PDB file of C-alpha atoms in Angstrom:
ATOM      1  CA  MET Z   1       1.291  -4.762 -18.894  1.00 91.00           C
ATOM      2  CA  ILE Z   2       0.895  -8.451 -18.074  1.00 97.00           C
ATOM      3  CA  THR Z   3      -2.625  -8.869 -16.712  1.00 97.00           C
ATOM      4  CA  ASP Z   4      -3.161 -12.658 -16.803  1.00 97.00           C
ATOM      5  CA  GLY Z   5      -3.517 -13.672 -13.145  1.00 97.00           C
ATOM      6  CA  LEU Z   6      -2.879 -10.133 -11.849  1.00 97.00           C
ATOM      7  CA  ILE Z   7      -4.616  -9.806  -8.471  1.00 95.00           C
ATOM      8  CA  ASN Z   8      -3.136  -6.588  -7.064  1.00 95.00           C
ATOM      9  CA  ARG Z   9      -1.059  -3.659  -8.273  1.00 97.00           C
ATOM     10  CA  TRP Z  10       0.280  -0.831  -6.168  1.00 97.00           C
ATOM     11  CA  GLU Z  11       1.937   1.605  -8.589  1.00 98.00           C
ATOM     12  CA  LEU Z  12       3.236   3.916  -5.821  1.00 98.00           C
ATOM     13  CA  VAL Z  13       3.539   6.873  -8.178  1.00 97.00           C
ATOM     14  CA  ASP Z  14       1.611   9.278  -5.960  1.00 96.00           C
ATOM     15  CA  ASP Z  15      -0.558   7.083  -3.715  1.00 97.00           C
ATOM     16  CA  ALA Z  16      -0.769   3.571  -2.251  1.00 97.00           C
ATOM     17  CA  ILE Z  17      -4.038   2.527  -3.878  1.00 98.00           C
ATOM     18  CA  ASP Z  18      -4.452  -0.983  -5.283  1.00 97.00           C
ATOM     19  CA  SER Z  19      -5.427  -0.180  -8.881  1.00 97.00           C
ATOM     20  CA  VAL Z  20      -6.524  -3.765  -9.656  1.00 97.00           C
ATOM     21  CA  GLY Z  21      -7.934  -5.237  -6.451  1.00 93.00           C
ATOM     22  CA  ALA Z  22      -9.391  -3.815  -3.263  1.00 92.00           C
ATOM     23  CA  ASP Z  23      -6.324  -4.094  -1.010  1.00 94.00           C
ATOM     24  CA  ASP Z  24      -4.999  -0.548  -0.628  1.00 97.00           C
ATOM     25  CA  ALA Z  25      -1.624  -0.249   1.111  1.00 97.00           C
ATOM     26  CA  THR Z  26      -0.921   1.914   4.153  1.00 97.00           C
ATOM     27  CA  ILE Z  27       1.863   4.478   4.337  1.00 98.00           C
ATOM     28  CA  TYR Z  28       3.437   5.210   7.742  1.00 98.00           C
ATOM     29  CA  ASN Z  29       5.191   8.403   8.861  1.00 98.00           C
ATOM     30  CA  ALA Z  30       4.667  10.293   5.601  1.00 97.00           C
ATOM     31  CA  PRO Z  31       7.343   9.065   3.207  1.00 98.00           C
ATOM     32  CA  PRO Z  32       7.237  11.275   0.130  1.00 98.00           C
ATOM     33  CA  PHE Z  33       6.647  10.266  -3.456  1.00 98.00           C
ATOM     34  CA  VAL Z  34       9.701  11.337  -5.451  1.00 96.00           C
ATOM     35  CA  ASP Z  35      10.121  10.847  -9.209  1.00 94.00           C
ATOM     36  CA  GLY Z  36       7.309   8.280  -9.430  1.00 96.00           C
ATOM     37  CA  ALA Z  37       8.313   6.170  -6.419  1.00 98.00           C
ATOM     38  CA  LEU Z  38       7.734   5.984  -2.672  1.00 98.00           C
ATOM     39  CA  SER Z  39      10.877   7.081  -0.817  1.00 98.00           C
ATOM     40  CA  CYS Z  40      11.447   5.755   2.751  1.00 98.00           C
ATOM     41  CA  ASP Z  41      14.077   7.456   4.918  1.00 98.00           C
ATOM     42  CA  GLY Z  42      15.452   4.501   6.937  1.00 97.00           C
ATOM     43  CA  VAL Z  43      14.406   6.165  10.197  1.00 97.00           C
ATOM     44  CA  ASN Z  44      10.718   5.330  10.619  1.00 97.00           C
ATOM     45  CA  GLN Z  45       8.984   5.563   7.227  1.00 98.00           C
ATOM     46  CA  TYR Z  46       7.545   2.464   5.583  1.00 98.00           C
ATOM     47  CA  LEU Z  47       4.803   0.961   3.479  1.00 97.00           C
ATOM     48  CA  ALA Z  48       2.521  -1.926   4.520  1.00 96.00           C
ATOM     49  CA  ILE Z  49       0.967  -3.868   1.646  1.00 94.00           C
ATOM     50  CA  PRO Z  50      -1.794  -6.376   2.449  1.00 91.00           C
ATOM     51  CA  ILE Z  51      -0.975  -9.720   0.859  1.00 81.00           C
ATOM     52  CA  PRO Z  52      -3.886 -12.057   1.538  1.00 65.00           C
ATOM     53  CA  GLY Z  53      -3.185 -15.412  -0.069  1.00 61.00           C
ATOM     54  CA  LEU Z  54       0.576 -14.941  -0.622  1.00 67.00           C
ATOM     55  CA  TYR Z  55       1.575 -18.430   0.445  1.00 69.00           C
ATOM     56  CA  LEU Z  56       4.684 -19.787  -1.199  1.00 72.00           C
ATOM     57  CA  ASN Z  57       3.398 -23.369  -0.957  1.00 74.00           C
ATOM     58  CA  THR Z  58       0.856 -22.310  -3.607  1.00 81.00           C
ATOM     59  CA  THR Z  59       1.392 -20.968  -7.115  1.00 86.00           C
ATOM     60  CA  VAL Z  60       2.055 -17.222  -6.856  1.00 89.00           C
ATOM     61  CA  SER Z  61       4.327 -14.384  -8.021  1.00 94.00           C
ATOM     62  CA  LEU Z  62       5.251 -11.074  -6.390  1.00 94.00           C
ATOM     63  CA  THR Z  63       7.133  -8.478  -8.442  1.00 97.00           C
ATOM     64  CA  PHE Z  64       8.417  -5.070  -7.385  1.00 98.00           C
ATOM     65  CA  TRP Z  65      10.977  -2.407  -8.247  1.00 98.00           C
ATOM     66  CA  LEU Z  66      13.376  -1.556  -5.433  1.00 98.00           C
ATOM     67  CA  TYR Z  67      16.089   1.083  -5.104  1.00 98.00           C
ATOM     68  CA  TRP Z  68      17.912  -0.248  -2.032  1.00 98.00           C
ATOM     69  CA  ILE Z  69      20.182   2.342  -0.406  1.00 98.00           C
ATOM     70  CA  SER Z  70      20.889   1.074   3.121  1.00 98.00           C
ATOM     71  CA  GLY Z  71      19.669  -1.393   5.730  1.00 97.00           C
ATOM     72  CA  ASP Z  72      19.798  -5.187   5.758  1.00 97.00           C
ATOM     73  CA  ILE Z  73      16.092  -6.053   5.351  1.00 96.00           C
ATOM     74  CA  PRO Z  74      14.320  -3.709   2.924  1.00 97.00           C
ATOM     75  CA  THR Z  75      11.131  -5.795   2.727  1.00 94.00           C
ATOM     76  CA  ARG Z  76       9.646  -8.469   4.976  1.00 93.00           C
ATOM     77  CA  ASN Z  77       6.269  -9.838   5.967  1.00 90.00           C
ATOM     78  CA  ASN Z  78       4.800  -9.172   9.408  1.00 89.00           C
ATOM     79  CA  THR Z  79       7.076 -11.421  11.461  1.00 85.00           C
ATOM     80  CA  SER Z  80      10.105 -10.870  13.680  1.00 79.00           C
ATOM     81  CA  SER Z  81      11.606 -14.330  13.084  1.00 77.00           C
ATOM     82  CA  GLY Z  82      11.120 -16.856  10.313  1.00 77.00           C
ATOM     83  CA  GLY Z  83       8.511 -15.611   7.879  1.00 82.00           C
ATOM     84  CA  THR Z  84       9.105 -14.494   4.313  1.00 86.00           C
ATOM     85  CA  ILE Z  85      11.776 -12.012   3.290  1.00 89.00           C
ATOM     86  CA  PRO Z  86      11.935 -11.499  -0.486  1.00 92.00           C
ATOM     87  CA  VAL Z  87      15.415  -9.902  -0.340  1.00 95.00           C
ATOM     88  CA  TYR Z  88      17.863  -9.276   2.489  1.00 96.00           C
ATOM     89  CA  SER Z  89      21.555  -8.974   3.251  1.00 96.00           C
ATOM     90  CA  SER Z  90      23.491 -11.511   5.335  1.00 95.00           C
ATOM     91  CA  ALA Z  91      27.275 -11.310   5.644  1.00 95.00           C
ATOM     92  CA  GLY Z  92      27.191  -8.857   2.722  1.00 96.00           C
ATOM     93  CA  LYS Z  93      25.485 -11.375   0.430  1.00 97.00           C
ATOM     94  CA  LEU Z  94      21.990 -11.447  -1.045  1.00 97.00           C
ATOM     95  CA  ARG Z  95      19.553 -13.922   0.536  1.00 95.00           C
ATOM     96  CA  MET Z  96      15.843 -14.665   0.537  1.00 92.00           C
ATOM     97  CA  ARG Z  97      13.593 -16.471   3.018  1.00 88.00           C
ATOM     98  CA  ALA Z  98      10.488 -18.410   2.007  1.00 83.00           C
ATOM     99  CA  GLN Z  99       8.178 -19.032   4.965  1.00 80.00           C
ATOM    100  CA  GLY Z 100      11.056 -19.566   7.394  1.00 80.00           C
ATOM    101  CA  LEU Z 101      13.387 -21.467   5.043  1.00 83.00           C
ATOM    102  CA  ASP Z 102      16.547 -19.616   4.017  1.00 88.00           C
ATOM    103  CA  SER Z 103      18.363 -19.680   0.695  1.00 91.00           C
ATOM    104  CA  VAL Z 104      22.080 -20.177   0.455  1.00 90.00           C
ATOM    105  CA  LEU Z 105      24.176 -17.021   0.229  1.00 91.00           C
ATOM    106  CA  GLY Z 106      23.989 -15.364  -3.169  1.00 94.00           C
ATOM    107  CA  GLN Z 107      26.180 -12.734  -4.791  1.00 95.00           C
ATOM    108  CA  SER Z 108      27.375  -9.560  -3.099  1.00 97.00           C
ATOM    109  CA  VAL Z 109      24.442  -7.415  -2.015  1.00 97.00           C
ATOM    110  CA  ASP Z 110      26.319  -4.402  -3.405  1.00 97.00           C
ATOM    111  CA  LEU Z 111      25.318  -5.588  -6.893  1.00 97.00           C
ATOM    112  CA  TYR Z 112      21.695  -4.827  -5.972  1.00 97.00           C
ATOM    113  CA  LYS Z 113      22.085  -1.537  -4.110  1.00 98.00           C
ATOM    114  CA  ASN Z 114      22.034   2.102  -5.201  1.00 98.00           C
ATOM    115  CA  ARG Z 115      20.195   1.421  -8.447  1.00 98.00           C
ATOM    116  CA  TRP Z 116      16.729   0.324  -9.553  1.00 98.00           C
ATOM    117  CA  VAL Z 117      16.355  -3.464  -9.579  1.00 98.00           C
ATOM    118  CA  ASN Z 118      13.254  -5.413 -10.542  1.00 98.00           C
ATOM    119  CA  PHE Z 119      12.798  -8.324  -8.131  1.00 97.00           C
ATOM    120  CA  VAL Z 120      10.401 -11.197  -8.738  1.00 97.00           C
ATOM    121  CA  LEU Z 121       9.631 -13.775  -6.059  1.00 92.00           C
ATOM    122  CA  LYS Z 122       7.682 -16.663  -7.550  1.00 92.00           C
ATOM    123  CA  SER Z 123       6.658 -20.094  -6.385  1.00 88.00           C
ATOM    124  CA  ASN Z 124       5.241 -23.177  -8.053  1.00 88.00           C
ATOM    125  CA  GLY Z 125       4.032 -24.472  -4.683  1.00 84.00           C
ATOM    126  CA  SER Z 126       7.214 -26.434  -3.977  1.00 85.00           C
ATOM    127  CA  VAL Z 127      10.150 -24.180  -4.836  1.00 88.00           C
ATOM    128  CA  ALA Z 128      10.321 -20.414  -4.399  1.00 88.00           C
ATOM    129  CA  LYS Z 129      12.671 -18.535  -6.736  1.00 92.00           C
ATOM    130  CA  LEU Z 130      13.997 -15.007  -6.646  1.00 94.00           C
ATOM    131  CA  TYR Z 131      14.880 -13.151  -9.842  1.00 97.00           C
ATOM    132  CA  ALA Z 132      16.792  -9.878 -10.045  1.00 97.00           C
ATOM    133  CA  ASP Z 133      16.471  -7.954 -13.310  1.00 98.00           C
ATOM    134  CA  ALA Z 134      15.141 -11.143 -14.955  1.00 97.00           C
ATOM    135  CA  SER Z 135      18.139 -13.257 -13.900  1.00 96.00           C
ATOM    136  CA  PRO Z 136      17.620 -16.161 -11.478  1.00 95.00           C
ATOM    137  CA  ALA Z 137      19.335 -15.177  -8.228  1.00 95.00           C
ATOM    138  CA  LEU Z 138      18.264 -17.650  -5.509  1.00 93.00           C
ATOM    139  CA  SER Z 139      15.876 -20.521  -4.839  1.00 91.00           C
ATOM    140  CA  VAL Z 140      14.662 -22.434  -1.815  1.00 88.00           C
ATOM    141  CA  THR Z 141      12.096 -25.107  -1.025  1.00 84.00           C
ATOM    142  CA  ALA Z 142       8.906 -23.307  -0.047  1.00 75.00           C
ATOM    143  CA  GLY Z 143       7.936 -23.819   3.585  1.00 68.00           C
ATOM    144  CA  SER Z 144       4.470 -24.818   4.690  1.00 66.00           C
ATOM    145  CA  GLY Z 145       4.004 -21.995   7.189  1.00 65.00           C
ATOM    146  CA  SER Z 146       1.770 -19.045   6.562  1.00 62.00           C
ATOM    147  CA  VAL Z 147       2.887 -15.672   5.278  1.00 68.00           C
ATOM    148  CA  ILE Z 148       1.538 -13.140   7.736  1.00 76.00           C
ATOM    149  CA  SER Z 149       0.134 -10.026   6.073  1.00 85.00           C
ATOM    150  CA  PRO Z 150       1.137  -7.268   5.529  1.00 92.00           C
ATOM    151  CA  MET Z 151       4.384  -7.171   3.553  1.00 93.00           C
ATOM    152  CA  TYR Z 152       6.465  -4.221   4.694  1.00 95.00           C
ATOM    153  CA  PHE Z 153       8.684  -2.138   2.440  1.00 97.00           C
ATOM    154  CA  GLY Z 154      11.254  -0.073   4.343  1.00 98.00           C
ATOM    155  CA  LYS Z 155      10.741  -1.960   7.618  1.00 97.00           C
ATOM    156  CA  ALA Z 156      12.093  -5.331   8.779  1.00 94.00           C
ATOM    157  CA  GLY Z 157       8.734  -6.958   9.494  1.00 90.00           C
ATOM    158  CA  ALA Z 158       7.543  -6.734  13.088  1.00 89.00           C
ATOM    159  CA  ALA Z 159      11.009  -5.561  14.185  1.00 89.00           C
ATOM    160  CA  SER Z 160      11.542  -1.816  14.526  1.00 89.00           C
ATOM    161  CA  THR Z 161      14.492  -1.609  12.148  1.00 95.00           C
ATOM    162  CA  TYR Z 162      14.255   0.275   8.884  1.00 98.00           C
ATOM    163  CA  SER Z 163      15.931   0.532   5.496  1.00 98.00           C
ATOM    164  CA  THR Z 164      16.453   3.497   3.228  1.00 98.00           C
ATOM    165  CA  ILE Z 165      14.713   2.533  -0.008  1.00 98.00           C
ATOM    166  CA  LYS Z 166      12.584   3.686  -2.879  1.00 98.00           C
ATOM    167  CA  CYS Z 167       9.953   1.323  -4.256  1.00 98.00           C
ATOM    168  CA  ARG Z 168       7.396   1.302  -7.041  1.00 98.00           C
ATOM    169  CA  ASP Z 169       5.066  -0.917  -9.044  1.00 98.00           C
ATOM    170  CA  VAL Z 170       4.412  -3.811  -6.661  1.00 97.00           C
ATOM    171  CA  ARG Z 171       2.275  -6.546  -8.247  1.00 97.00           C
ATOM    172  CA  ARG Z 172       0.863  -9.870  -7.065  1.00 94.00           C
ATOM    173  CA  TYR Z 173      -0.138 -12.634  -9.478  1.00 95.00           C
ATOM    174  CA  SER Z 174      -2.118 -15.810  -8.812  1.00 94.00           C
ATOM    175  CA  ARG Z 175       0.272 -17.824 -10.947  1.00 95.00           C
ATOM    176  CA  GLU Z 176       3.926 -18.345 -11.677  1.00 95.00           C
ATOM    177  CA  LEU Z 177       5.232 -15.803 -14.142  1.00 97.00           C
ATOM    178  CA  THR Z 178       7.210 -17.258 -17.043  1.00 97.00           C
ATOM    179  CA  ASP Z 179      10.835 -16.337 -17.690  1.00 96.00           C
ATOM    180  CA  ASP Z 180       9.747 -14.308 -20.742  1.00 97.00           C
ATOM    181  CA  GLU Z 181       7.182 -12.388 -18.685  1.00 98.00           C
ATOM    182  CA  ILE Z 182       9.771 -11.696 -15.977  1.00 98.00           C
ATOM    183  CA  ALA Z 183      12.124 -10.377 -18.666  1.00 97.00           C
ATOM    184  CA  ASP Z 184       9.347  -8.145 -20.058  1.00 97.00           C
ATOM    185  CA  ILE Z 185       8.612  -6.689 -16.623  1.00 97.00           C
ATOM    186  CA  ALA Z 186      12.322  -6.014 -16.001  1.00 97.00           C
ATOM    187  CA  ALA Z 187      12.561  -4.347 -19.410  1.00 96.00           C
ATOM    188  CA  GLY Z 188       9.550  -2.164 -18.597  1.00 93.00           C
ATOM    189  CA  VAL Z 189       7.333  -3.633 -21.330  1.00 92.00           C
ATOM    190  CA  GLY Z 190       5.351  -6.147 -19.261  1.00 90.00           C
TER     191      GLY Z 190
END
């Protein structure tokens, strides 16, 4: 596992404990752990991960595995407008939002649903980039606004809309991961 700059890791195999730092996540409405992942039902179950210091106008990386079944916003920080959304669907296309600034429309969101995908959101302080299974998917100039903790998985931020997802192995790094490291994580060796 890549440990250089690793600040937090929530494995989500059978609990929501931060195995590296001291920022344990909170599980709401008892989503079960199934086959080594947290499984949210799209009705009211979700995960809230504290992300102190995840500002995309700094150097940072967030990586997670997501099995996206339904819903338009499977993960979002604690906002109801603007904010940061690592992945979402708009007009059937993949998008990301970095502190209120939206990417252009990407490929069909169907390419990323109903299978495990490793997503990496990284920023060099100026540009935020989203990778899907180690391939660059989207980029956007990083905004200067704050990212309001926590980051929700299965819930669209402060809004009461939910997505049916499974998630596992969420990590936060204090640096930009390299393309080789992103490939290693997607391959399950990093």
